[in-house]
């Protein structure tokens, strides 16, 4: 289906600290509603969760962006809320509203969560990976992923996305011991989930901590850095060579300490992170990934070109993976994505 690459591949090389020219590129949420072929499959799958649990259709939508664009990785099509689903929490995705879960608002409800059935519930995601891998050329890995314990906990506690994650923060302030039990359960379940994804063929892992920015500094260490460190250690104990990227969105100047404490191989930087900080502070320690504003691909044209050039000028002489500062938006024209990939690959 696609071009051949040397076996280690461009993304894994960059994640191991090498400078790859031109830098590898993949995009957060590269499969999804901005692609008409995704919307077609989505319409036939039923609900979003039905799609995630259907390995044949999930494999198809995982591959769709790679058929169109010269990307250096696929990311398995699933969702971070697969973990609460696997723990027996009721999870739904309401059209136009986002995720809705039956809330777990305090320690009293923890007993309802059940880890024993989780592996069986993860099985369709593992099957999606097994179906995708033979379709990719060597050197183009499939990225497995999960949400970081803190971010997943915010959805479990609130029962939906929220603007300030107040319910989860309140629980953590009022009763840190029982909140720690929820975090520990998520660490343990997510380690098993990531190990299962590697066993099924994922060659790279990414941890999404989309709400890392909502915690004050010392709480950030306790609920973001330490659980992620435990997650990374649990994976590396079994698969020391599988690179792990983490994306602690909104963590600001805590990024340097976070990278040190968690022992990740690469840090995903959000749109607000300055290129100077990424270059001078982070890139001397580890591979950086990021951080184009997804709105600039909607805008396209000269604004997109200028920013891509600025990012490449500052970051491409060190270990770097080109990506967005957050997920691709549904109203992104696919032509603009093609243009972006060509710009990064020096083919525009
Ligand atoms: O292509 C890929 O990147 C792989 C698939 C993927 C999805 N979600 C598919 C999806 C990945 C990696 C995610 C991660 C995810 N899911 C995050 C972390 C990244 C981020 O965006 O901050 C979060 C917070 C979620 C939870 C989630 N899932 C929300 C808040 C929503 C609703 C918002 C929205 O975009 O609709 C989802 C639904 C979702 N996950 C969709 C897709 C393609 C849209 C559902 C649809 O097709 O109807």
XYZ file of N, CA and C in Angstrom, residues 85-88 112-123 189:
51
model
N -14.615 2.423 30.347
C -15.547 1.436 29.776
C -15.144 0.018 30.207
N -13.823 -0.273 30.117
C -13.340 -1.619 30.464
C -13.496 -1.899 31.956
N -13.520 -0.823 32.762
C -13.706 -1.014 34.207
C -15.186 -1.138 34.575
N -16.043 -1.138 33.586
C -17.470 -1.357 33.832
C -18.266 -0.085 34.034
N -17.806 -0.121 42.592
C -18.553 -0.521 41.392
C -17.634 -0.857 40.219
N -16.387 -0.358 40.286
C -15.469 -0.586 39.159
C -14.827 -1.964 39.307
N -14.706 -2.643 38.185
C -14.260 -4.032 38.248
C -13.170 -4.277 37.210
N -11.966 -4.545 37.714
C -10.823 -4.730 36.820
C -10.808 -6.087 36.129
N -11.567 -7.014 36.700
C -11.425 -8.399 36.228
C -11.862 -8.607 34.781
N -12.873 -7.824 34.355
C -13.351 -8.013 32.975
C -12.617 -7.118 31.979
N -11.680 -6.306 32.470
C -11.080 -5.288 31.599
C -10.385 -5.898 30.387
N -9.593 -6.934 30.593
C -8.834 -7.489 29.459
C -9.766 -7.938 28.331
N -10.873 -8.581 28.693
C -11.817 -9.037 27.659
C -12.388 -7.834 26.902
N -12.600 -6.737 27.636
C -13.158 -5.550 26.984
C -12.138 -4.809 26.119
N -10.848 -4.994 26.422
C -9.800 -4.384 25.588
C -9.545 -5.184 24.304
N -10.000 -6.434 24.297
C -9.640 -7.347 23.196
C -9.899 -6.770 21.792
N -4.607 -0.578 35.538
C -5.376 -0.984 34.356
C -4.724 -0.467 33.074
